[in-house]
Short mmCIF file of C-alpha atoms in Angstrom, two decimals:
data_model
loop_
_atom_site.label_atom_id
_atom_site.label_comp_id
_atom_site.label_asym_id
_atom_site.label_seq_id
_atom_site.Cartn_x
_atom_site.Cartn_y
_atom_site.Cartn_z
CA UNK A 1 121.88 18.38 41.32
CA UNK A 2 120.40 18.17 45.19
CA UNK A 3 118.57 20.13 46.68
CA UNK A 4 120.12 20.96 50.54
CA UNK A 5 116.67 21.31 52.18
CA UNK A 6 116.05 17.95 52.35
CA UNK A 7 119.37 16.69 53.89
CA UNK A 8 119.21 19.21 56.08
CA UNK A 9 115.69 18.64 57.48
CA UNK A 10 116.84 14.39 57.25
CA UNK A 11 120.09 15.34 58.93
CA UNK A 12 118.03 17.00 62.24
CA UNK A 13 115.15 14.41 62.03
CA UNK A 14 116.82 11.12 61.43
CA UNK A 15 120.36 11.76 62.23
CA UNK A 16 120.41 14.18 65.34
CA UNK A 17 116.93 13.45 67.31
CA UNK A 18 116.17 10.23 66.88
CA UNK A 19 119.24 8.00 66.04
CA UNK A 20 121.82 10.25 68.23
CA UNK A 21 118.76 12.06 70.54
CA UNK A 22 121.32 14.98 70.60
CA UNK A 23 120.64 17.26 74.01
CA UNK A 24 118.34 20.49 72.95
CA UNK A 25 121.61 22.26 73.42
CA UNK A 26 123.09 20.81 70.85
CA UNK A 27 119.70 20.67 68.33
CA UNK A 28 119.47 25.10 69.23
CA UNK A 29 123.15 25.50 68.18
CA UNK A 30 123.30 23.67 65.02
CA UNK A 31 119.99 25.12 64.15
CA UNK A 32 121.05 29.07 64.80
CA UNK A 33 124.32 27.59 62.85
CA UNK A 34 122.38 26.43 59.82
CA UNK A 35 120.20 29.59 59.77
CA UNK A 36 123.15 32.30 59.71
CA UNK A 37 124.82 30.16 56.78
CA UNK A 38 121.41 29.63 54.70
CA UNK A 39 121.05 33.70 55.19
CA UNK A 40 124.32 33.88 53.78
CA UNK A 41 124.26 31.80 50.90
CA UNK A 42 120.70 32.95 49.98
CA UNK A 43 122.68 36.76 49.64
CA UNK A 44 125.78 35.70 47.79
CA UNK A 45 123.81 33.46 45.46
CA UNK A 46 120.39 35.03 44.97
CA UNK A 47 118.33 32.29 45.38
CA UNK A 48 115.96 31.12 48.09
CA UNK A 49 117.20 28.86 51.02
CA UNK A 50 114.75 26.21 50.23
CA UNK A 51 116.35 26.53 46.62
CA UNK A 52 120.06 25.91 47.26
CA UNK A 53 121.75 23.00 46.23
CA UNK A 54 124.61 21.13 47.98
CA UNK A 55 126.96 22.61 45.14
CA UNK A 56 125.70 25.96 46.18
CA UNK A 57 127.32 25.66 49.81
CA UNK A 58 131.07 24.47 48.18
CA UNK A 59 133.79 25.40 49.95
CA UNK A 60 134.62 28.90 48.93
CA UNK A 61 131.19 29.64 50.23
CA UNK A 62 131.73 28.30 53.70
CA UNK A 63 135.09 29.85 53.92
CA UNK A 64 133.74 33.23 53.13
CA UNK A 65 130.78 32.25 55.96
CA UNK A 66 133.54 31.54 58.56
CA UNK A 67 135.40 34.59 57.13
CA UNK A 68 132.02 36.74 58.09
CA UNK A 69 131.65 35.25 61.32
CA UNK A 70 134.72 36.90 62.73
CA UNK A 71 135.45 40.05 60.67
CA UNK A 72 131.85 41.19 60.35
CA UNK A 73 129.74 39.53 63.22
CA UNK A 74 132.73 39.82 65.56
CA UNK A 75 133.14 35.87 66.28
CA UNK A 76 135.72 34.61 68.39
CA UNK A 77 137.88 31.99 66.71
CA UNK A 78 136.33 29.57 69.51
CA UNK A 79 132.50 30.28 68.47
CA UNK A 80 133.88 30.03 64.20
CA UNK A 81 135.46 26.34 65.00
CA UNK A 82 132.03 25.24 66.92
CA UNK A 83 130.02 26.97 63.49
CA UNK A 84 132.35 24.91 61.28
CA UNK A 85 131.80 21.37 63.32
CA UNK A 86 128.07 21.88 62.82
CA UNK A 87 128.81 22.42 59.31
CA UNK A 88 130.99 19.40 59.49
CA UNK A 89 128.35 16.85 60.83
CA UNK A 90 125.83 17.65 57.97
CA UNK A 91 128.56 17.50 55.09
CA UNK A 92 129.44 14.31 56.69
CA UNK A 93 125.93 12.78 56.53
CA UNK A 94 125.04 14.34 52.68
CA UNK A 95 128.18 12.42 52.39
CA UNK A 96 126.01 9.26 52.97
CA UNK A 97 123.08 10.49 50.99
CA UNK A 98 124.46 12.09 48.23
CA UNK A 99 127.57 10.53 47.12
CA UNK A 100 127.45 12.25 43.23
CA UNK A 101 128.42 15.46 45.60
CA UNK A 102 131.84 13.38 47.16
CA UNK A 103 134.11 15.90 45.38
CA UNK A 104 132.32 19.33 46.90
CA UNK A 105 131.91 17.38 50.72
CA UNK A 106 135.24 16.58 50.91
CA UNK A 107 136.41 20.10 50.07
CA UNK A 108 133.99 21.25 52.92
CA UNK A 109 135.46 18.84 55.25
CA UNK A 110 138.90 19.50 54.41
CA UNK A 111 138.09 23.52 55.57
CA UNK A 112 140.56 23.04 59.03
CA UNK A 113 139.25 24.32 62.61
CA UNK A 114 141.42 27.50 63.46
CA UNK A 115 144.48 28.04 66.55
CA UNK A 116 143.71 30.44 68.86
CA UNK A 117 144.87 31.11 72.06
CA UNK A 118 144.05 29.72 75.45
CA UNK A 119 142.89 32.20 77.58
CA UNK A 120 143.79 32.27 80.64
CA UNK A 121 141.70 31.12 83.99
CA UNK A 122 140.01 33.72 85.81
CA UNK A 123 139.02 33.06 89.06
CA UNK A 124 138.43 34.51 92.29
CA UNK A 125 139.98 34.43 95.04
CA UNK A 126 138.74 33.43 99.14
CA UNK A 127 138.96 37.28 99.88
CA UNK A 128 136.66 37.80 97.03
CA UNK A 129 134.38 34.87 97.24
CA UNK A 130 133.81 36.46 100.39
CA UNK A 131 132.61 39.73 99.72
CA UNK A 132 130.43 38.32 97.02
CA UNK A 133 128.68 36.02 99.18
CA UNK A 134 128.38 38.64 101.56
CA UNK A 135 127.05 40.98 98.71
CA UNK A 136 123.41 39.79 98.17
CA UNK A 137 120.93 41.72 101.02
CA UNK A 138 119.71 38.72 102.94
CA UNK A 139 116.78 40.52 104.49
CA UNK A 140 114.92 40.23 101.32
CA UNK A 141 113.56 37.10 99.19
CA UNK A 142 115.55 37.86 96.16
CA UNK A 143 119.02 38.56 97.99
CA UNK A 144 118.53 34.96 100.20
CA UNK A 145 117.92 33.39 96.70
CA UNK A 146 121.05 34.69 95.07
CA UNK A 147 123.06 34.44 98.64
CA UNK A 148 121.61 30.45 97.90
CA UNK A 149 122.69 30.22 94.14
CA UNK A 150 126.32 32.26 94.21
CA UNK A 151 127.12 29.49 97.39
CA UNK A 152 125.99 26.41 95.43
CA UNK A 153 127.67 27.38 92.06
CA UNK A 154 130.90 28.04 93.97
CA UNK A 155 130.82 25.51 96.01
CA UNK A 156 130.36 22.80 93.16
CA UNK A 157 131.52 24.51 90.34
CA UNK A 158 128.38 23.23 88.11
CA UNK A 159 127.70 24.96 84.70
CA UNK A 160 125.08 28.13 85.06
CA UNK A 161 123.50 25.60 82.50
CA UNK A 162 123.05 22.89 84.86
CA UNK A 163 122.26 25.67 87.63
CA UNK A 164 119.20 27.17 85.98
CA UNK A 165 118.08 23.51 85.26
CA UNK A 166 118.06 22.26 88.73
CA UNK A 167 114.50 21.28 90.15
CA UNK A 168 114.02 20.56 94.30
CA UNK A 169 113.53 17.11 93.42
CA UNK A 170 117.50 17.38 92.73
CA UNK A 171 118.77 18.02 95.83
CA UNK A 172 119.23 15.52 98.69
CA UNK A 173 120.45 17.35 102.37
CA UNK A 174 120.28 13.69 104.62
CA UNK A 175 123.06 11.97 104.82
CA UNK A 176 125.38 12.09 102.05
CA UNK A 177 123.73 15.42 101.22
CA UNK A 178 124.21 15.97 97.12
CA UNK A 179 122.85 17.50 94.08
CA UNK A 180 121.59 15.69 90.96
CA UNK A 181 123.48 17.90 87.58
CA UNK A 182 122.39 16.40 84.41
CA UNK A 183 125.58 17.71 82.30
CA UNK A 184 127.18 17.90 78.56
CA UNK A 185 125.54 15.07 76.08
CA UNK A 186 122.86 13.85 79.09
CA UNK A 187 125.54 12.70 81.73
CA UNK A 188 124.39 12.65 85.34
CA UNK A 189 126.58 13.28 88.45
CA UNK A 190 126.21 14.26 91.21
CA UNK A 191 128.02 16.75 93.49
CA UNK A 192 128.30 16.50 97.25
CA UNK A 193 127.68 19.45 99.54
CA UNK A 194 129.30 20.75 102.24
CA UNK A 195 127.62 21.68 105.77
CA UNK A 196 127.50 25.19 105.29
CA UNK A 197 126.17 24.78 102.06
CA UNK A 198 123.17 22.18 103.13
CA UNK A 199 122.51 24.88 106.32
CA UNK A 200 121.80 27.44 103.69
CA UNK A 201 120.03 25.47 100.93
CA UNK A 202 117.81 23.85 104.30
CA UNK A 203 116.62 27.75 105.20
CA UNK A 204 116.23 28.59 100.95
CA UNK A 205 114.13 24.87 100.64
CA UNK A 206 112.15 25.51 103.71
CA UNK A 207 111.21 29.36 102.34
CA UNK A 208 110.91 28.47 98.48
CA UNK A 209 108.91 25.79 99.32
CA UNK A 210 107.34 24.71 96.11
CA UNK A 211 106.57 20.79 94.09
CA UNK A 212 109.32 18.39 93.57
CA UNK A 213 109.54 19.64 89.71
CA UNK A 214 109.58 22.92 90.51
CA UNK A 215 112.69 25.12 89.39
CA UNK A 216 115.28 25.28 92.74
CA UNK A 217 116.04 29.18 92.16
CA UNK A 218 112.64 30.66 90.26
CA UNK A 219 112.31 33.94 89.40
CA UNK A 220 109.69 35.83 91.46
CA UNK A 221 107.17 34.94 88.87
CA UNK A 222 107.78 31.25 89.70
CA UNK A 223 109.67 30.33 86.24
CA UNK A 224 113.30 28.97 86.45
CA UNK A 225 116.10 31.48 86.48
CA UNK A 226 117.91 31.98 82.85
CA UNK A 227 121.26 31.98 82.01
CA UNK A 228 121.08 35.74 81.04
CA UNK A 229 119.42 36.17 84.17
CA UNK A 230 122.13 34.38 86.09
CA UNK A 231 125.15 36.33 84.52
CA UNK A 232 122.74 39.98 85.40
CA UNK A 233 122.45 39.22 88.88
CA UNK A 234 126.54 38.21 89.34
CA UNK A 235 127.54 41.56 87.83
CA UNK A 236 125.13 43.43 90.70
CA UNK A 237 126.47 41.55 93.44
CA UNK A 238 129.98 41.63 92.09
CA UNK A 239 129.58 45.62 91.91
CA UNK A 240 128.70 45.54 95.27
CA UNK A 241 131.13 43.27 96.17
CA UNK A 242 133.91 45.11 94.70
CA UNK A 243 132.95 48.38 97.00
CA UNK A 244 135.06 45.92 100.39
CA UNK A 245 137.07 44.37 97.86
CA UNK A 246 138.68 46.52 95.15
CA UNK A 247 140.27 43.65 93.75
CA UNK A 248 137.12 42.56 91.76
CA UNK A 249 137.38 45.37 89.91
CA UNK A 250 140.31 44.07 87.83
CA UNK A 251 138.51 41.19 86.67
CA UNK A 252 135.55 40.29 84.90
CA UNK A 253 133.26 37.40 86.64
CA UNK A 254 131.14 35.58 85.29
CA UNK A 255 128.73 32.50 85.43
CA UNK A 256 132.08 30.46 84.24
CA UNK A 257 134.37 32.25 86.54
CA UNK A 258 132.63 30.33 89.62
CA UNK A 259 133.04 27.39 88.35
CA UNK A 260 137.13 28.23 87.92
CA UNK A 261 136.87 29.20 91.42
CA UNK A 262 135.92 26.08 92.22
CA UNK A 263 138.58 23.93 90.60
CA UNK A 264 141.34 26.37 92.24
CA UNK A 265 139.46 25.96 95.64
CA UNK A 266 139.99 22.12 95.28
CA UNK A 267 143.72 22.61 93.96
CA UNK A 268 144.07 24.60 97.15
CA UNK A 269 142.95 21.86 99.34
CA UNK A 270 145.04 19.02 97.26
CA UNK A 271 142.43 17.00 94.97
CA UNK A 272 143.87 15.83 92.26
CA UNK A 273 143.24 16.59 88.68
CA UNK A 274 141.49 13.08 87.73
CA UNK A 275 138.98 13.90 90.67
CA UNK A 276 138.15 16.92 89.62
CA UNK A 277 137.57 16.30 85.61
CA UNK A 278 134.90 13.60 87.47
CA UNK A 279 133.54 16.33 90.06
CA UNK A 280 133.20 18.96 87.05
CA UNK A 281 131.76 15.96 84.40
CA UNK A 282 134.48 16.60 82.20
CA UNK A 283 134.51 13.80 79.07
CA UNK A 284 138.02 14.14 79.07
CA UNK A 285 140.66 14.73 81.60
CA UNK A 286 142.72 16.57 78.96
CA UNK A 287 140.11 19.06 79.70
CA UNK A 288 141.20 19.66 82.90
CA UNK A 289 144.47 19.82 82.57
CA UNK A 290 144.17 24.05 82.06
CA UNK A 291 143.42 24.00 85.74
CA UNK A 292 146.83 22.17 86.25
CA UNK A 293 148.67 24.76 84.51
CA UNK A 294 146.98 27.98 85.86
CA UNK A 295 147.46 26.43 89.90
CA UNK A 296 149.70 28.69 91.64
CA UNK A 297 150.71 26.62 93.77
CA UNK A 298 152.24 24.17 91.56
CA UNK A 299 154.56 26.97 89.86
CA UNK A 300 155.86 27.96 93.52
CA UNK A 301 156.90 24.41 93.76
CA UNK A 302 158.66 24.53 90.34
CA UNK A 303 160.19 28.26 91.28
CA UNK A 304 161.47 26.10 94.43
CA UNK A 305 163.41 23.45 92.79
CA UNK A 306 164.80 25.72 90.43
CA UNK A 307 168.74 26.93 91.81
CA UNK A 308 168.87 30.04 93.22
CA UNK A 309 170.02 33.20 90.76
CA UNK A 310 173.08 34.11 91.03
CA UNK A 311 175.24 30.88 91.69
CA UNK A 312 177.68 29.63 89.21
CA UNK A 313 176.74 27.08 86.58
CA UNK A 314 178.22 23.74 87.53
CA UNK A 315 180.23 22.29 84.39
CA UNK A 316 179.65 18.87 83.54
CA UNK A 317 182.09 16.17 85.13
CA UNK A 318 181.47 13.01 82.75
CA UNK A 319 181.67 10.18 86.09
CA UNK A 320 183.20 7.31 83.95
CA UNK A 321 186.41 6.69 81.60
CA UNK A 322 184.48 6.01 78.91
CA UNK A 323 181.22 8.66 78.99
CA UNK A 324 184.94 10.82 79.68
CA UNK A 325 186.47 9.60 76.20
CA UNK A 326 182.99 10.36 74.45
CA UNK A 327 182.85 13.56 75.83
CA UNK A 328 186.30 14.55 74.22
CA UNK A 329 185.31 13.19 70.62
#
């Protein structure tokens, strides 16, 4: 019998921050992971987390963990797979420490990830970029900020992650004017701005003023911007946007929905798919490909080749003796 306290605290120590130095992303979410399932098994067991053993968490436990993710905490199937591949990662290294408990691991890792369905891309369009960027009240500190942020995040389609994160230090507006994103698992990129975004940053850099360190969009206390706080201030401006362009309120944007907006903005001018799963620091261009299918454009085209409706179905004329003889078999 093992205890799964020690693993576990091995498994973060020795396994995640110092021999993969996983991003503090990735540390918080397997952590809040770890902590819901302990909580769990400490109820349907009666015994202290610090007292379970790796037999403890078998797999009829976990599936009844995943099982109260969705039906009782009201997971989406999305946030239960990303639960189960923390799960995952520490069955796979007790695997390495505890190999008496082979049999109960590899019933854990043989738990599948769950099908759902692709939602589809929401994104705005130029009329609505338009009243949103119009939407923030420019004669006051806090609208110029947000009038700054909703512009950059459109214009490079970076994560509100990678947003909040960004320090003055990060942007460049000489030539070749660019931003510094540190993305996903550490990866740096950059993203080049256009002029009318550089103006605008110029007049926000010249008013924020501030250290090289400092965050590029602080709050008025001086601290850097949250997430929350990002996705609060979109919904204002987006209900004030929506009062000159009823359209936005059919549709629910968010933090992510900018970043869509960028990737059809590109589609619109012609970039190609590879280029953009680079400009959005995608690991994978398969990624991207959800872009490809949700590009209006590209299903016009299709609609195009496609033979009118209503003309008569050509039969097949077999154009040689022989491919004539097969046909007849």
């Amino acid at each position: 019998m093992s205890l799964i306290a020690p693993t576990l605290q091995a498994w973060f120590t020795e396994r995640l921050i110092t021999q993969r130095n996983a991003s503090p992303q990735t540390i918080a979410s397997y952590r809040d992971t770890l902590r819901l399932l302990l909580a769990f098994a400490s109820e349907r067991t009666g015994k202290q987390p610090c007292e379970l053993d790796i037999d403890d968490l078998d797999a009829p436990l976990i599936g009844a963990f995943l099982t109260h993710l969705e039906h009782d905490r009201g997971n989406s199937a999305r946030t239960r797979n990303a639960r189960l591949a923390a799960i995952h990662s520490l069955y796979r290294y007790a695997a390495l420490k505890h190999p008496e408990h082979l049999a109960t691991i590899g019933r854990v890792m043989a738990i599948p990830f769950k099908r759902h369905r692709q939602g589809e891309v929401s994104y705005l369009t130029l009329d609505e970029v338009k009243a949103l960027l119009a939407a923030p009240d420019r004669s006051t500190w806090l609208g110029r900020r947000d009038h700054a942020l909703l512009l950059l995040a459109i214009q490079t389609g970076v994560r509100v992650t990678e947003l909040v994160t960004l320090q003055i230090a990060d942007v460049t507006l000489t030539t070749g004017a660019h931003i510094k994103v540190e993305g996903k698992g550490r990866k740096r990129r950059t993203a080049t701005l256009t002029r009318e975004t550089v103006a605008v940053l110029r007049q926000w850099l010249k008013e924020r003023q501030g250290q090289p360190q400092d965050p590029l969009f602080p709050t008025r206390q001086g601290q850097a911007l949250t997430r929350y706080g990002v996705g609060i201030l979109l919904s204002k401006h987006t209900t004030t946007a929506a009062a000159s362009c009823p359209s936005l309120n059919a549709k629910r944007v968010t933090p992510h929905t900018l970043r869509h907006t960028n990737v059809m903005l590109l589609r619109a001018n012609g970039v190609d798919i590879a280029t953009i799963a680079l400009w959005l620091g995608h690991e994978s261009i398969k990624t991207t490909y959800i872009y490809q299918q949700a590009d209006p454009a590209l299903k016009e085209q299709a609609i195009a080749r496609v033979a009118p409706l209503g003309t008569k179905p050509a039969r097949y004329r077999p154009s040689d003796a022989l491919l004539a003889f097969l046909e007849g078999l």
